[in-house]
Coordinates of N, CA and C and ligand atoms in Angstrom, one line a residue:
X1 N -78.5 -82.9 -20.0 CA -79.1 -82.3 -21.2 C -79.9 -83.4 -21.9
X2 N -79.4 -84.6 -22.1 CA -80.2 -85.6 -22.8 C -81.5 -85.9 -22.0
X3 N -81.4 -85.9 -20.7 CA -82.6 -86.2 -19.9 C -83.6 -85.1 -20.1
X4 N -83.2 -83.9 -20.2 CA -84.1 -82.8 -20.4 C -84.8 -82.9 -21.8
X5 N -84.0 -83.3 -22.8 CA -84.5 -83.4 -24.1 C -85.6 -84.5 -24.2
X6 N -85.4 -85.5 -23.4 CA -86.3 -86.7 -23.4 C -87.7 -86.3 -22.8
X7 N -87.8 -85.1 -22.1 CA -89.1 -84.6 -21.7 C -89.9 -84.0 -22.8
X8 N -89.3 -83.8 -23.9 CA -90.0 -83.3 -25.1 C -90.5 -84.4 -26.0
X9 N -91.8 -84.6 -26.1 CA -92.3 -85.7 -26.9 C -91.8 -85.6 -28.4
X10 N -91.7 -84.3 -28.9 CA -91.2 -84.1 -30.2 C -89.7 -84.6 -30.4
X11 N -88.9 -84.2 -29.4 CA -87.4 -84.6 -29.5 C -87.3 -86.1 -29.3
X12 N -88.0 -86.6 -28.4 CA -87.8 -88.0 -28.0 C -88.3 -89.0 -29.0
X13 N -89.0 -88.5 -30.0 CA -89.5 -89.5 -31.0 C -88.4 -89.8 -32.1
X14 N -87.4 -89.1 -32.1 CA -86.3 -89.4 -33.1 C -85.5 -90.6 -32.7
X15 N -85.3 -91.4 -33.7 CA -84.5 -92.7 -33.6 C -83.6 -92.8 -34.8
X16 N -82.4 -93.4 -34.6 CA -81.6 -93.8 -35.8 C -82.3 -94.9 -36.5
X17 N -82.3 -94.9 -37.8 CA -82.8 -96.0 -38.6 C -81.7 -97.0 -38.8
X18 N -82.1 -98.2 -39.4 CA -81.1 -99.2 -39.6 C -79.9 -98.8 -40.5
X19 N -80.2 -97.9 -41.5 CA -79.2 -97.5 -42.4 C -78.2 -96.5 -41.7
X20 N -78.8 -95.6 -40.9 CA -77.9 -94.7 -40.2 C -77.1 -95.4 -39.1
X21 N -77.6 -96.5 -38.5 CA -76.9 -97.3 -37.5 C -75.7 -98.0 -38.2
X22 N -76.1 -98.6 -39.4 CA -75.0 -99.3 -40.2 C -73.9 -98.3 -40.6
X23 N -74.3 -97.2 -41.0 CA -73.3 -96.1 -41.5 C -72.4 -95.8 -40.3
X24 N -73.0 -95.5 -39.1 CA -72.2 -95.1 -38.0 C -71.3 -96.2 -37.6
X25 N -71.7 -97.4 -37.6 CA -70.8 -98.5 -37.2 C -69.7 -98.8 -38.2
X26 N -70.0 -98.6 -39.5 CA -69.0 -98.8 -40.5 C -68.0 -97.7 -40.5
X27 N -68.4 -96.5 -40.3 CA -67.4 -95.4 -40.3 C -66.6 -95.4 -39.0
X28 N -67.2 -95.7 -37.9 CA -66.5 -95.7 -36.6 C -66.7 -94.3 -35.9
X29 N -66.5 -94.3 -34.6 CA -66.9 -93.1 -33.8 C -66.1 -91.9 -34.2
X30 N -64.8 -92.1 -34.4 CA -63.9 -90.9 -34.7 C -64.4 -90.1 -35.9
X31 N -64.8 -90.9 -36.9 CA -65.2 -90.2 -38.2 C -66.6 -89.6 -38.0
X32 N -67.5 -90.2 -37.3 CA -68.8 -89.6 -37.0 C -68.6 -88.4 -36.2
X33 N -67.7 -88.4 -35.2 CA -67.5 -87.2 -34.4 C -66.9 -86.1 -35.3
X34 N -66.0 -86.4 -36.2 CA -65.5 -85.3 -37.1 C -66.7 -84.8 -38.0
X35 N -67.5 -85.7 -38.5 CA -68.7 -85.2 -39.2 C -69.6 -84.3 -38.4
X36 N -69.8 -84.6 -37.1 CA -70.6 -83.8 -36.2 C -70.0 -82.4 -36.2
X37 N -68.7 -82.3 -36.0 CA -68.1 -81.0 -35.9 C -68.3 -80.2 -37.2
X38 N -68.0 -80.9 -38.3 CA -68.1 -80.3 -39.6 C -69.5 -79.9 -40.0
X39 N -70.5 -80.7 -39.8 CA -71.8 -80.4 -40.1 C -72.4 -79.3 -39.3
X40 N -72.1 -79.3 -38.0 CA -72.6 -78.3 -37.1 C -71.9 -76.9 -37.5
X41 N -70.6 -76.9 -37.7 CA -69.9 -75.7 -38.1 C -70.5 -75.1 -39.4
X42 N -70.7 -76.0 -40.4 CA -71.2 -75.5 -41.7 C -72.6 -75.0 -41.6
X43 N -73.5 -75.8 -40.9 CA -74.9 -75.6 -41.0 C -75.6 -74.7 -40.0
X44 N -75.0 -74.7 -38.8 CA -75.6 -73.9 -37.7 C -74.5 -72.9 -37.1
X45 N -73.3 -73.1 -37.6 CA -72.2 -72.3 -37.0 C -72.2 -70.8 -37.4
X46 N -72.6 -70.4 -38.6 CA -72.6 -69.0 -39.0 C -73.6 -68.2 -38.2
X47 N -73.4 -66.9 -38.2 CA -74.3 -65.9 -37.5 C -75.7 -66.0 -38.1
X48 N -75.7 -66.2 -39.5 CA -77.0 -66.3 -40.2 C -77.0 -67.4 -41.1
X49 N -77.2 -68.7 -40.6 CA -77.1 -69.9 -41.5 C -78.1 -69.8 -42.7
X50 N -77.7 -70.4 -43.8 CA -78.6 -70.5 -44.9 C -79.8 -71.3 -44.6
X51 N -81.0 -70.9 -45.0 CA -82.3 -71.6 -44.8 C -82.5 -71.9 -43.3
X52 N -82.1 -71.1 -42.4 CA -82.2 -71.4 -41.0 C -83.6 -71.9 -40.6
X53 N -83.7 -73.0 -39.9 CA -85.0 -73.6 -39.5 C -85.4 -74.7 -40.4
X54 N -84.8 -74.8 -41.6 CA -85.1 -75.8 -42.6 C -83.8 -76.5 -43.1
X55 N -82.7 -76.2 -42.5 CA -81.4 -76.7 -43.1 C -81.0 -78.1 -42.8
X56 N -81.7 -78.7 -41.9 CA -81.3 -80.0 -41.4 C -82.2 -81.1 -41.9
X57 N -81.8 -82.0 -42.8 CA -82.6 -83.1 -43.2 C -83.0 -84.0 -42.0
X58 N -84.1 -84.8 -42.2 CA -84.6 -85.7 -41.2 C -83.9 -87.1 -41.2
X59 N -83.2 -87.4 -42.2 CA -82.5 -88.7 -42.3 C -81.4 -88.6 -43.3
X60 N -80.6 -89.7 -43.4 CA -79.5 -89.7 -44.3 C -78.2 -89.7 -43.7
X61 N -78.0 -89.1 -42.5 CA -76.8 -89.1 -41.8 C -77.1 -89.1 -40.3
X62 N -76.4 -90.0 -39.5 CA -76.8 -90.1 -38.1 C -76.7 -88.7 -37.4
X63 N -75.8 -87.8 -37.9 CA -75.7 -86.5 -37.2 C -77.0 -85.7 -37.5
X64 N -77.6 -85.8 -38.7 CA -78.8 -85.0 -38.9 C -79.9 -85.4 -38.0
X65 N -80.1 -86.7 -37.8 CA -81.1 -87.2 -36.9 C -80.8 -86.8 -35.5
X66 N -79.6 -86.9 -35.1 CA -79.2 -86.5 -33.8 C -79.4 -85.0 -33.6
X67 N -79.2 -84.2 -34.6 CA -79.5 -82.7 -34.4 C -80.9 -82.4 -34.1
X68 N -81.9 -83.2 -34.7 CA -83.3 -82.9 -34.4 C -83.5 -83.4 -32.9
X69 N -83.0 -84.6 -32.6 CA -83.2 -85.1 -31.3 C -82.6 -84.3 -30.2
X70 N -81.5 -83.6 -30.5 CA -80.8 -82.8 -29.4 C -81.1 -81.3 -29.6
X71 N -82.0 -80.9 -30.5 CA -82.3 -79.5 -30.6 C -81.1 -78.6 -31.0
X72 N -80.2 -79.3 -31.9 CA -79.1 -78.5 -32.5 C -79.3 -78.4 -34.0
X73 N -80.6 -78.4 -34.4 CA -80.9 -78.4 -35.9 C -80.9 -77.0 -36.5
X74 N -81.2 -76.0 -35.7 CA -81.2 -74.7 -36.3 C -80.9 -73.7 -35.1
X75 N -80.7 -72.4 -35.5 CA -80.3 -71.5 -34.4 C -81.5 -71.2 -33.5
X76 N -82.7 -71.3 -34.0 CA -83.8 -71.1 -33.1 C -83.9 -72.1 -32.0
X77 N -83.7 -73.4 -32.4 CA -83.8 -74.5 -31.4 C -82.6 -74.4 -30.5
X78 N -81.4 -74.0 -31.0 CA -80.2 -73.9 -30.2 C -80.4 -72.8 -29.2
X79 N -81.0 -71.7 -29.6 CA -81.3 -70.6 -28.6 C -82.2 -71.0 -27.5
X80 N -83.3 -71.7 -28.0 CA -84.4 -72.1 -27.0 C -83.9 -73.1 -26.0
X81 N -83.1 -74.1 -26.5 CA -82.8 -75.3 -25.7 C -81.4 -75.2 -25.0
X82 N -80.5 -74.5 -25.7 CA -79.1 -74.5 -25.3 C -78.6 -73.1 -24.8
X83 N -79.5 -72.1 -24.9 CA -79.2 -70.8 -24.3 C -78.2 -70.0 -25.1
X84 N -78.0 -70.3 -26.3 CA -77.0 -69.6 -27.1 C -77.8 -68.7 -28.1
X85 N -77.7 -67.4 -27.9 CA -78.5 -66.4 -28.7 C -78.2 -66.5 -30.2
X86 N -79.2 -66.2 -30.9 CA -79.0 -66.1 -32.4 C -78.3 -64.9 -32.7
X87 N -77.8 -64.8 -34.0 CA -77.3 -63.5 -34.5 C -75.8 -63.4 -34.5
X88 N -75.0 -64.3 -33.8 CA -73.6 -64.3 -34.0 C -73.1 -65.7 -34.2
X89 N -71.9 -65.8 -34.8 CA -71.4 -67.1 -35.1 C -71.1 -67.9 -33.9
X90 N -71.3 -69.2 -33.9 CA -71.0 -70.0 -32.7 C -69.5 -70.0 -32.5
X91 N -69.1 -70.0 -31.3 CA -67.6 -70.0 -30.9 C -67.2 -71.5 -31.0
X92 N -65.9 -71.7 -31.0 CA -65.3 -73.0 -31.0 C -65.8 -73.8 -29.8
X93 N -65.9 -73.1 -28.6 CA -66.3 -73.8 -27.4 C -67.8 -74.2 -27.5
X94 N -68.6 -73.3 -28.1 CA -70.0 -73.7 -28.3 C -70.2 -74.8 -29.2
X95 N -69.5 -74.8 -30.3 CA -69.6 -75.9 -31.3 C -69.1 -77.2 -30.6
X96 N -68.1 -77.1 -29.8 CA -67.6 -78.3 -29.1 C -68.7 -78.9 -28.2
X97 N -69.3 -78.0 -27.4 CA -70.4 -78.4 -26.5 C -71.5 -79.1 -27.3
X98 N -72.0 -78.5 -28.4 CA -73.1 -79.0 -29.1 C -72.7 -80.4 -29.8
X99 N -71.5 -80.4 -30.3 CA -71.0 -81.7 -30.9 C -71.0 -82.8 -29.8
X100 N -70.6 -82.5 -28.6 CA -70.5 -83.5 -27.6 C -71.9 -84.0 -27.2
X101 N -72.9 -83.1 -27.3 CA -74.3 -83.6 -27.0 C -74.8 -84.4 -28.1
X102 N -74.5 -84.1 -29.4 CA -74.9 -84.9 -30.5 C -74.2 -86.3 -30.4
X103 N -73.0 -86.3 -30.1 CA -72.3 -87.6 -30.0 C -72.8 -88.5 -28.8
X104 N -73.2 -87.8 -27.7 CA -73.7 -88.5 -26.6 C -75.1 -89.2 -27.0
X105 N -75.8 -88.5 -27.8 CA -77.1 -89.0 -28.2 C -76.9 -90.2 -29.2
X106 N -75.9 -90.1 -30.1 CA -75.6 -91.1 -31.0 C -75.1 -92.3 -30.3
X107 N -74.2 -92.1 -29.3 CA -73.7 -93.2 -28.5 C -74.8 -94.0 -27.8
X108 N -75.8 -93.2 -27.3 CA -76.9 -93.9 -26.6 C -77.8 -94.7 -27.5
X109 N -78.0 -94.1 -28.8 CA -78.7 -94.9 -29.8 C -78.1 -96.2 -30.2
X110 N -76.7 -96.1 -30.4 CA -76.0 -97.3 -30.8 C -76.0 -98.4 -29.7
X111 N -75.9 -97.9 -28.4 CA -76.0 -98.8 -27.3 C -77.3 -99.5 -27.2
X112 N -78.4 -98.6 -27.4 CA -79.8 -99.2 -27.3 C -80.0 -100.2 -28.4
X113 N -79.4 -99.9 -29.6 CA -79.5 -100.8 -30.7 C -78.9 -102.2 -30.4
X114 N -77.8 -102.2 -29.7 CA -77.2 -103.5 -29.4 C -78.0 -104.3 -28.4
X115 N -78.9 -103.7 -27.8 CA -79.8 -104.3 -26.8 C -81.2 -104.7 -27.3
X116 N -81.5 -104.3 -28.6 CA -82.8 -104.6 -29.2 C -82.8 -106.0 -29.7
Ligands
ZN201 ZN1 -84.5 -76.4 -35.2

């Protein structure tokens, strides 16, 4: 999935900034993973999320940046890239799958940062 996302110039241009990297390292992976579950459930989980298509900020939390990079930012992008139709609430298994893609992207960003 991450390889497929990298074929999109739009998705591939997202990077974690220094503040988001520092935040992720300070909090630790378990807390960021919990945030990923909570933010996805609250913002894209409902059948008709509030402000769908504009609900995900572009910075401020590593999960927000990861959502744009992984096309989990809104139900339209989730439908197009992840094959989950709009119009019904995401299931626990779907949220689990999307959160694991978000975390894989964040893990890769943190690893890349240690090599810069
Ligand atoms: Zn979107």
